[in-house]
Coordinates of C-alpha atoms in Angstrom, one line a residue:
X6 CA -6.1 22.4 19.2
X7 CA -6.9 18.9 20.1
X8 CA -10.9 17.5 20.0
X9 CA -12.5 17.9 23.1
X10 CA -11.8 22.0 23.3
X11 CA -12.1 22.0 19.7
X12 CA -16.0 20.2 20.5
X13 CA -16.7 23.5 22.7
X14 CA -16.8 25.8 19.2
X15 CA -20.2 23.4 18.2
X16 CA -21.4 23.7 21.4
X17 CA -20.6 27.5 21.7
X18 CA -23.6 29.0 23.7
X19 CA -24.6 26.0 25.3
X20 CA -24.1 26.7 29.3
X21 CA -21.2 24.6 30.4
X22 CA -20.6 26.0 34.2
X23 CA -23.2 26.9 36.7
X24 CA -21.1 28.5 39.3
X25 CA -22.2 31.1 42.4
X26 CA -25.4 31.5 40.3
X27 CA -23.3 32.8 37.5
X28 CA -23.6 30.8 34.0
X29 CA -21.0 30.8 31.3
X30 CA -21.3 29.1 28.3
X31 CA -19.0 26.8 26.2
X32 CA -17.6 29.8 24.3
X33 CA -17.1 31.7 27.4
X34 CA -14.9 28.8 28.6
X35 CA -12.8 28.5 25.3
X36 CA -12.1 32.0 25.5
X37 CA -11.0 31.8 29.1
X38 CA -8.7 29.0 28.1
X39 CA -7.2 31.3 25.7
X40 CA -6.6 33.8 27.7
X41 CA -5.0 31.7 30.4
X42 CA -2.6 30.3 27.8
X43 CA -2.0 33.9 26.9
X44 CA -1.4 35.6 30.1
X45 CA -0.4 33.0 32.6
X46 CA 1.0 30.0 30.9
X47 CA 3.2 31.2 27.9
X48 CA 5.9 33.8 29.8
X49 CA 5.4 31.6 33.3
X50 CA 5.5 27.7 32.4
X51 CA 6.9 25.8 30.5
X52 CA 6.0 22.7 28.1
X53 CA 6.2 19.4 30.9
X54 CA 6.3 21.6 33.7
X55 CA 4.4 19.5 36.8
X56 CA 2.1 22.3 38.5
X57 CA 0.0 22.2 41.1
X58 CA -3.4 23.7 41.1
X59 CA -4.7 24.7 44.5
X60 CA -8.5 24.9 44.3
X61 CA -11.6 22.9 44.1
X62 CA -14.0 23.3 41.0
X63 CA -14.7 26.5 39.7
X64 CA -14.6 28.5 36.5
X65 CA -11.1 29.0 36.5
X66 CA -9.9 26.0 38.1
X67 CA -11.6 24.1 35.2
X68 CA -10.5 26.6 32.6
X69 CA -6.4 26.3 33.7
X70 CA -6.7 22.7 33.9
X71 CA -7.8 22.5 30.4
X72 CA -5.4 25.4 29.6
X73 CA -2.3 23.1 31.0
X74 CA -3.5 20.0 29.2
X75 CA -3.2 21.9 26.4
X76 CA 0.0 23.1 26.8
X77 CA 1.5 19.5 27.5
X78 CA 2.1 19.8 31.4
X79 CA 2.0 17.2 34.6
X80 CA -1.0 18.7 36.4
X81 CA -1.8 17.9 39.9
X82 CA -5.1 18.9 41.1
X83 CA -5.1 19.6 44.9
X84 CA -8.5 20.5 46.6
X85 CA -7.5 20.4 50.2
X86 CA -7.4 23.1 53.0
X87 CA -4.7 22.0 54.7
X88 CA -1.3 23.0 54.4
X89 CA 0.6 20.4 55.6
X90 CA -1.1 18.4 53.3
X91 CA -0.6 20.3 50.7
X92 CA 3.3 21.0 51.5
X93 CA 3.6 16.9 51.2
X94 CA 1.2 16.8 47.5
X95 CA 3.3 19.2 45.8
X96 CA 6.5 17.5 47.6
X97 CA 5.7 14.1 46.8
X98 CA 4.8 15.0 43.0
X99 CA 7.4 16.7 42.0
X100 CA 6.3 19.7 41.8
X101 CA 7.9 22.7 40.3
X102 CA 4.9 25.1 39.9
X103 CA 2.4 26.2 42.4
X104 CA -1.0 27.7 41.2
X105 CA -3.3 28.9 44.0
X106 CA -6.9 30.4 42.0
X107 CA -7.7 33.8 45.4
X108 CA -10.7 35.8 44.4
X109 CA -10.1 34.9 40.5
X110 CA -6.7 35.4 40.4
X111 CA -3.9 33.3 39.7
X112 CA -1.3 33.3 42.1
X113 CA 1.7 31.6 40.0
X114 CA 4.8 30.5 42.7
X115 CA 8.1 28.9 41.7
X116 CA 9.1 25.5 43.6
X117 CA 12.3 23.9 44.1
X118 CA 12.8 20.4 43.0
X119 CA 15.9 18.4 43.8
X120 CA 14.9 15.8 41.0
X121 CA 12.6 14.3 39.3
X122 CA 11.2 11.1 38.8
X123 CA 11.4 8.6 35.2
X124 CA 7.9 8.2 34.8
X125 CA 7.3 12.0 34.9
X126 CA 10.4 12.2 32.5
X127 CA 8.7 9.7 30.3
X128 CA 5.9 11.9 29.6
X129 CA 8.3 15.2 29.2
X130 CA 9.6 13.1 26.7
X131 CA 7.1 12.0 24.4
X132 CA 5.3 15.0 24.2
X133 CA 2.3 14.3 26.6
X134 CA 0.1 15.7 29.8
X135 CA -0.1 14.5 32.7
X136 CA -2.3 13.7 35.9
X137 CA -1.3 13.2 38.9
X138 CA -3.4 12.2 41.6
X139 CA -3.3 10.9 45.5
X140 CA -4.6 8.0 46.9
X141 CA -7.2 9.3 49.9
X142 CA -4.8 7.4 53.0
X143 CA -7.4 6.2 54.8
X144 CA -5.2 2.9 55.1
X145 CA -1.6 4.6 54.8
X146 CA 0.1 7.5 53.6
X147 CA -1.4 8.8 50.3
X148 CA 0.0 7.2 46.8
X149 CA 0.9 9.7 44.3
X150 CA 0.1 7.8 40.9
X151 CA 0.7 8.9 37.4
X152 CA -1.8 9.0 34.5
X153 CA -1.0 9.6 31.2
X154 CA -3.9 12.6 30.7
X155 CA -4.2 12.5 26.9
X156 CA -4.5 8.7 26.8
X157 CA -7.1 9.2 29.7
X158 CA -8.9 12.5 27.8
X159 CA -9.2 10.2 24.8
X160 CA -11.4 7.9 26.1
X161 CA -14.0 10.2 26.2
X162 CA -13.8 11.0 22.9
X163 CA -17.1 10.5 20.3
X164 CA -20.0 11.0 23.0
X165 CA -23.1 11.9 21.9
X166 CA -24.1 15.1 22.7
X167 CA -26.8 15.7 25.3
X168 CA -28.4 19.1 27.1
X169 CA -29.0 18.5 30.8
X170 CA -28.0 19.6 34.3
X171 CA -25.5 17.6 36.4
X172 CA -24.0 18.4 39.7
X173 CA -20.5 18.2 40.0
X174 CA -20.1 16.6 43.6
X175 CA -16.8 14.1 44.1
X176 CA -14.1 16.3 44.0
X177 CA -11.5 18.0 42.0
X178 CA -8.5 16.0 42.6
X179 CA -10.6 12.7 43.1
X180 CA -11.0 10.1 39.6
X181 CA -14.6 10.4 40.1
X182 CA -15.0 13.9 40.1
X183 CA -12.7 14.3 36.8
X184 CA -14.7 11.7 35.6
X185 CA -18.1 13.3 36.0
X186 CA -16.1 16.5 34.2
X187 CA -14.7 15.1 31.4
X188 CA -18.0 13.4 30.9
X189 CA -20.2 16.6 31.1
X190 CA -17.4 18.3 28.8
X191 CA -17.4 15.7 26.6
X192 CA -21.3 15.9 26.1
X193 CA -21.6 19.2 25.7
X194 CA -24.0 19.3 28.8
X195 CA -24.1 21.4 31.9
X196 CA -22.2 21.4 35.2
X197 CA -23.5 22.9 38.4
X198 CA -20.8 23.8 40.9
X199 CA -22.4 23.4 44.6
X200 CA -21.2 25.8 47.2
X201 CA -20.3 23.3 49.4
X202 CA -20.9 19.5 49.6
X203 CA -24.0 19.5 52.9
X204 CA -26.9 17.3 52.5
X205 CA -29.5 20.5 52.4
X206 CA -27.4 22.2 49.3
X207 CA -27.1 19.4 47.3
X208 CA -30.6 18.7 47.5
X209 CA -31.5 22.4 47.1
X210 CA -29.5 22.3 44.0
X211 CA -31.4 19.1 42.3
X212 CA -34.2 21.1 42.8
X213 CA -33.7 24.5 41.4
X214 CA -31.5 23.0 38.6
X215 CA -33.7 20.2 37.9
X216 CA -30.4 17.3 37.9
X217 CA -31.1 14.3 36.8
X218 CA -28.1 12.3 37.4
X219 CA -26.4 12.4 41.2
X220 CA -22.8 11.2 41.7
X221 CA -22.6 10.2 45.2
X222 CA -21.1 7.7 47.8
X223 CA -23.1 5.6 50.1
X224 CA -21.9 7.8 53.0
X225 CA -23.5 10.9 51.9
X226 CA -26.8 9.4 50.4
X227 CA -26.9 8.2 54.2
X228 CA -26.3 12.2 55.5
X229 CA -29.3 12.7 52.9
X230 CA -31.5 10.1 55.4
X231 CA -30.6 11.5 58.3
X232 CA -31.4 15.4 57.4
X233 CA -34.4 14.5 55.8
X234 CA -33.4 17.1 53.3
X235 CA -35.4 14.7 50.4
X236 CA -38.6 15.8 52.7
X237 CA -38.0 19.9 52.3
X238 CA -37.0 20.0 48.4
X239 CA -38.3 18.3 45.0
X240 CA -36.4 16.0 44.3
X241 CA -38.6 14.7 41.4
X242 CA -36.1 15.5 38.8
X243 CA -34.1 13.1 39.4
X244 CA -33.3 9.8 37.1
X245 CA -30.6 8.0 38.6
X246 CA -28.3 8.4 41.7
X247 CA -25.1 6.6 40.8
X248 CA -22.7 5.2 43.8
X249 CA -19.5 4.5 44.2
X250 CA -15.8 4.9 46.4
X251 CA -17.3 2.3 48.8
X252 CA -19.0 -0.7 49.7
X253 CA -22.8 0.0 49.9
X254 CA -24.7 -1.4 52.8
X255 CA -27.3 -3.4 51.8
X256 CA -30.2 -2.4 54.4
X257 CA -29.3 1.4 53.1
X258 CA -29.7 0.9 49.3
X259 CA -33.2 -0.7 50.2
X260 CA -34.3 2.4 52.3
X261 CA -32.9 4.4 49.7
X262 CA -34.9 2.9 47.3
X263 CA -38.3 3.1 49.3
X264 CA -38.0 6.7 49.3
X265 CA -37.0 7.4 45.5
X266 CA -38.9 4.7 43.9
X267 CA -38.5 5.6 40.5
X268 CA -35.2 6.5 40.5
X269 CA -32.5 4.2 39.0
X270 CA -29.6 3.5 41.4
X271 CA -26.9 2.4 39.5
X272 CA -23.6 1.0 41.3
X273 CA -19.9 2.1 39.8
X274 CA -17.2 1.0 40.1
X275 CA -13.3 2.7 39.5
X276 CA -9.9 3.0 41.1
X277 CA -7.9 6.0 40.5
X278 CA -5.3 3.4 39.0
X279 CA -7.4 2.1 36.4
X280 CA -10.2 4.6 35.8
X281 CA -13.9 4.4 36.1
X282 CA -15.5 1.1 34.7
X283 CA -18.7 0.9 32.7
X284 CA -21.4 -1.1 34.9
X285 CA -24.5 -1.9 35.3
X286 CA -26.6 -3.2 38.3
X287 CA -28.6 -6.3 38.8
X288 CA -31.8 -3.9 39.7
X289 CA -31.5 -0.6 41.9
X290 CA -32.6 -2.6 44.3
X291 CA -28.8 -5.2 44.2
X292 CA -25.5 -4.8 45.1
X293 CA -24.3 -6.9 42.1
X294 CA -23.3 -5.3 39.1
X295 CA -21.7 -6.4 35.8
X296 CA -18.3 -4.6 34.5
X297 CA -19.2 -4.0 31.2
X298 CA -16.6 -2.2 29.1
X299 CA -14.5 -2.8 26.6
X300 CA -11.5 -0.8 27.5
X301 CA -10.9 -3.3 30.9
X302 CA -10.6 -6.3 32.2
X303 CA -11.0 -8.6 34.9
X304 CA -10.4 -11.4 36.9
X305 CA -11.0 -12.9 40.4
X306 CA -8.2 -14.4 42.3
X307 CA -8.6 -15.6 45.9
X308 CA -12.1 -13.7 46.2
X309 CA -10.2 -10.4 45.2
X310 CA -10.7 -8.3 42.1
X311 CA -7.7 -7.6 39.7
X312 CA -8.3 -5.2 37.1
X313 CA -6.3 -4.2 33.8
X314 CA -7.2 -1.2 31.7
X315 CA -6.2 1.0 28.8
X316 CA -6.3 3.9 31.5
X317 CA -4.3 2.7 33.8
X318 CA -1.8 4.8 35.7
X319 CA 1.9 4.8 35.2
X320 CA 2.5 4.4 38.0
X321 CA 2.9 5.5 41.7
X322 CA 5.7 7.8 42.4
X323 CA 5.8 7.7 45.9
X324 CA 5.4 3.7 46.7
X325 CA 6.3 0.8 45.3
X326 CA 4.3 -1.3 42.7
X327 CA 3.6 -4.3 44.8
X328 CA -0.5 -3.6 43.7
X329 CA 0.8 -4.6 40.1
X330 CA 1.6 -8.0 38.7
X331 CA 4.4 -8.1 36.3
X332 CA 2.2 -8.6 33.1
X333 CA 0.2 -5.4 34.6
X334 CA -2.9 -6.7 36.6
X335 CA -4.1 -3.8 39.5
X336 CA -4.5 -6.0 42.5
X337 CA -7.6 -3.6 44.2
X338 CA -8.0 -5.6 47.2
X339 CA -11.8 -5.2 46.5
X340 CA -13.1 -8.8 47.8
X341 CA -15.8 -10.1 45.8
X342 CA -19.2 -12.3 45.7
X343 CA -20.0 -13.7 42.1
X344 CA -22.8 -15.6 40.8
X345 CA -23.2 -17.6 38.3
X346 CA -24.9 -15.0 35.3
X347 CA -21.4 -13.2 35.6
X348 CA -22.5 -10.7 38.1
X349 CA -20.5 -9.6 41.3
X350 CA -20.9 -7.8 44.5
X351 CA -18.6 -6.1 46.4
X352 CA -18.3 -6.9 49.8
X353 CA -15.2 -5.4 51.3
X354 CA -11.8 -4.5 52.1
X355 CA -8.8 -6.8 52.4
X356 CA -7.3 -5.0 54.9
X357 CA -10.6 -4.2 56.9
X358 CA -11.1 -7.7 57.2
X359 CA -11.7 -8.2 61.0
X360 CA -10.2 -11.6 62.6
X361 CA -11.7 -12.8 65.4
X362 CA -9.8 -15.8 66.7
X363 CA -9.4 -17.1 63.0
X364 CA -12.8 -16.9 61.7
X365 CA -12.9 -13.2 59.3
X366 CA -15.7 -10.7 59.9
X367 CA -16.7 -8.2 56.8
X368 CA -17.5 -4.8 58.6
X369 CA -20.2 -4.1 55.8
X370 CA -21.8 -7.1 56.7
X371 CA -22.2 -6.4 60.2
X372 CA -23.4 -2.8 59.1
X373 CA -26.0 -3.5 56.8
X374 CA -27.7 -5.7 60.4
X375 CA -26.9 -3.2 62.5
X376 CA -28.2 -0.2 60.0
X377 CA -31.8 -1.9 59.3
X378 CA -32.5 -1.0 63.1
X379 CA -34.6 1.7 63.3
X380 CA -33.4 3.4 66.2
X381 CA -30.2 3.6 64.4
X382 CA -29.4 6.4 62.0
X383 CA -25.2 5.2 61.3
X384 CA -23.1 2.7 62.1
X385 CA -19.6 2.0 61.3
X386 CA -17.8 -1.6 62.0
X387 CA -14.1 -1.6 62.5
X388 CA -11.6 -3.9 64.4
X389 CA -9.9 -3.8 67.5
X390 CA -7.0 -5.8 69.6
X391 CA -8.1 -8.3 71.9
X392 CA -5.6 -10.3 73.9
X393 CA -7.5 -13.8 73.7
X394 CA -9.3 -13.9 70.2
X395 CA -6.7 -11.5 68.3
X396 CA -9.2 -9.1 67.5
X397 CA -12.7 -8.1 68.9
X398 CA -15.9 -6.1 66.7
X399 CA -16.2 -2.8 67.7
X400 CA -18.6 -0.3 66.3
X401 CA -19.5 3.4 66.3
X402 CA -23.2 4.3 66.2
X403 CA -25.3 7.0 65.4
X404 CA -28.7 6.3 67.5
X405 CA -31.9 8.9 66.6
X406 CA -32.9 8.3 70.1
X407 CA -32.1 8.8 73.9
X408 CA -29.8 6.0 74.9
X409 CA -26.9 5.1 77.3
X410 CA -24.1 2.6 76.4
X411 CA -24.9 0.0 78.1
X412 CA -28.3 -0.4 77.2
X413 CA -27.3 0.7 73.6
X414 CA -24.9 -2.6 73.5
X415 CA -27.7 -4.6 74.7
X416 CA -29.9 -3.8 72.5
X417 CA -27.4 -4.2 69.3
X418 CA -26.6 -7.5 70.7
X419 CA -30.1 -8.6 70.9
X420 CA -31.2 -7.6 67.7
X421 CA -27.8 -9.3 66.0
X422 CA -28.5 -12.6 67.8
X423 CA -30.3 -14.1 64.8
X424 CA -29.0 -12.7 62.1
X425 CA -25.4 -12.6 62.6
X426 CA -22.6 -15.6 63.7
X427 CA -22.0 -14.8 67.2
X428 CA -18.0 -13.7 66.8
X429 CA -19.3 -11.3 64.2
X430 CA -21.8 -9.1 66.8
X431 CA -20.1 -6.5 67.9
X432 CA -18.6 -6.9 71.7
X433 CA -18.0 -3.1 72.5
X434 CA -20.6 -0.5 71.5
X435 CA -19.3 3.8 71.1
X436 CA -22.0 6.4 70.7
X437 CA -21.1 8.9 68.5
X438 CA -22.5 12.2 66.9
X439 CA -21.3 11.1 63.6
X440 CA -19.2 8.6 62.0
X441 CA -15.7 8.8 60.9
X442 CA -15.7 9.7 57.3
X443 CA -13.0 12.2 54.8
X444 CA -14.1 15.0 52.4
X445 CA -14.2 12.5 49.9
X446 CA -17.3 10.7 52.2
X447 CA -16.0 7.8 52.5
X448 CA -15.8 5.6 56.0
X449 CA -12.6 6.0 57.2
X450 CA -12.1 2.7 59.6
X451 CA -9.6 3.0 62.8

């Protein structure tokens, strides 16, 4: 039995999962674990077999991950809806177990593998688990990289335990999400499981649970805004909202901070190839942050961050490793602001960079203008062709009042004049009822 399910005997009647308004405790998850060793795992899969688990967080999606890291398999966490999605996860993974968790039942389904691929044979091998988990596409098709899950397990290894509520909100199969998990697990703290991921529940739930930490993106603190769902519920509890998977607009995190003044907002920072970082803010009121941990480093070349960590994947299975140098540095194609006390900012995308006629335009700095209008509730910034200047700035707006195109586009421009380079202020204006964004929140740019 390694430590961290070995931990859950100390913290034995401790509640570890809120889920559906039903608690179980540390001991009821041990004993679940067992039993899903017993009856599913030891006459149905085998030591390195790669399975699939179809589901997003819940008792006993948690309780057969834990029961499969146990038992030395390749798990692949899938917490999509869509078949043909899921067809091409369990595809490009290499699949050869499918576990689908229907009305608390495990539905256990052979798959056919042609081959396999050396890194997962690597891990077979030495006697380890794996994780494999998928990049979100929102530039490409989706990279299936390899993590080496004991290595990644370990780190969490020796936290102090603590007894308070956190909501599990980035997802199953995202690095986040399994970071806020392993984290709670770790601790010997609490998990609540929302229904869904909707501004009013969430909110709802740091009320009636009393959390104290939210995991969020800058996306979905934004959906909070717009409901006003921080106006109907008590959202007093709450000590620090955390950030992360994307750039955050600098006209939002100022709002954000009017309304929860004494809540710490704390910027992090990860990749699902090298893990979550260790960080901490300038002030909740900056988008600079230090990395400060000990198990990765850094460096800045051409304005772009490079990371190397102990956690780092494998590997990707499906693409080729052009994001890795040959002595192992993660190109992230994060670009990057530092200062001089060793503080940086993020401040986009390498491959949202917008180029207008030669001179580049950063879509979040065209977004954090365009969002400190009042009339304006969203905006995203993206590129589009233009036959004289290469490309042209196009953006899509959420406006909280009545307003036609044109005059919507005028009134953008006007407000941009003085505060943006003029090839940086959007040419074409769209209306929308929401921006583009995945189930993981996070902007998806056309």
């Amino acid at each position: 039995m390694n430590w961290l399910i070995n931990s859950f005997e100390k913290f034995d009647d401790k509640i570890a999962i809120i889920h559906n308004n039903i608690s179980y405790t540390y001991k009821d998850l041990s004993i679940n674990i067992q039993n899903i060793k017993l009856n599913i795992i030891q006459d149905k899969i085998s030591q390195g077999d790669v399975v699939s688990i179809i589901d997003d967080y819940s008792f006993n999606s948690i309780s057969l991950l834990l029961a499969l890291y146990q038992n030395k398999n390749i798990i692949v966490p899938i917490a999509s809806n869509i078949e043909s999605e899921i067809k091409n996860k369990i595809e490009e993974s290499f699949s050869n177990k499918v576990i689908k968790i229907i009305n608390n039942k495990f539905d256990i389904q052979d798959y056919k593998v042609r081959n396999t691929h050396k890194m997962i044979k690597s891990l077979q091998d030495s006697n380890n688990s794996g994780l494999i988990l998928f990049s979100s596409g929102s530039t490409g098709k989706p990279k299936a990289m390899i993590h080496n899950f004991d290595k990644l397990v370990n780190h969490y290894q020796n936290k102090k335990e603590k007894s308070m509520n956190m909501i599990l909100f980035l997802m199953f199969d995202h690095i986040g999400g399994l970071n806020t998990l392993l984290n709670i697990l770790s601790m010997g703290a609490t998990m609540i499981i929302p229904p869904n991921r909707n501004a009013d529940d969430i909110c709802k739930i740091i009320q009636d649970y009393k959390i104290r930490i939210l995991p969020s993106s800058p996306t979905f603190l934004n959906l909070i805004l717009m409901s006003k769902a921080y106006e109907k519920y008590d959202l007093k509890s709450l000590r620090m909202i955390t950030y992360g998977t994307e750039t955050m607009p600098e006209s939002l995190l100022l709002r954000l901070k009017e309304i929860f003044p004494k809540t710490k907002l704390l910027q992090t920072f990860g990749t699902s190839e090298t893990g979550i970082a260790s960080t901490s803010s300038k002030s909740s009121n900056s988008t600079y942050m230090k990395l400060d941990d000990a198990n990765l480093d850094y460096k800045i070349v051409d304005n772009e961050l490079w990371l190397k960590s102990k956690t780092q994947v494998m590997g990707y299975l499906n693409s080729s490793m052009d994001s890795f140098t040959d002595d192992g540095w993660f190109k992230t194609g994060d670009l990057v602001e530092v200062i001089d006390d060793g503080y940086i900012k993020i401040i986009g995308r390498n491959k949202e960079v917008i180029n207008v006629g030669g001179e580049k335009v950063l879509p979040n700095e065209v977004e954090s203008v365009i969002l400190s209008m009042s009339e304006i509730d969203d905006v995203m910034v993206y590129g589009q062709s233009n036959i004289i200047t290469g490309q042209t700035v196009v953006c899509d707006v959420v406006f909280n009042i009545d307003i036609n195109t044109k005059e919507a586009k005028k009134l953008i421009r006007k407000f941009c004049k003085n505060k943006l380079d003029n090839y940086k202020i959007p040419t074409k204006v769209n209306i929308v009822n929401r921006t583009n964004f995945s189930s993981r929140f996070k902007k998806i740019r056309r």
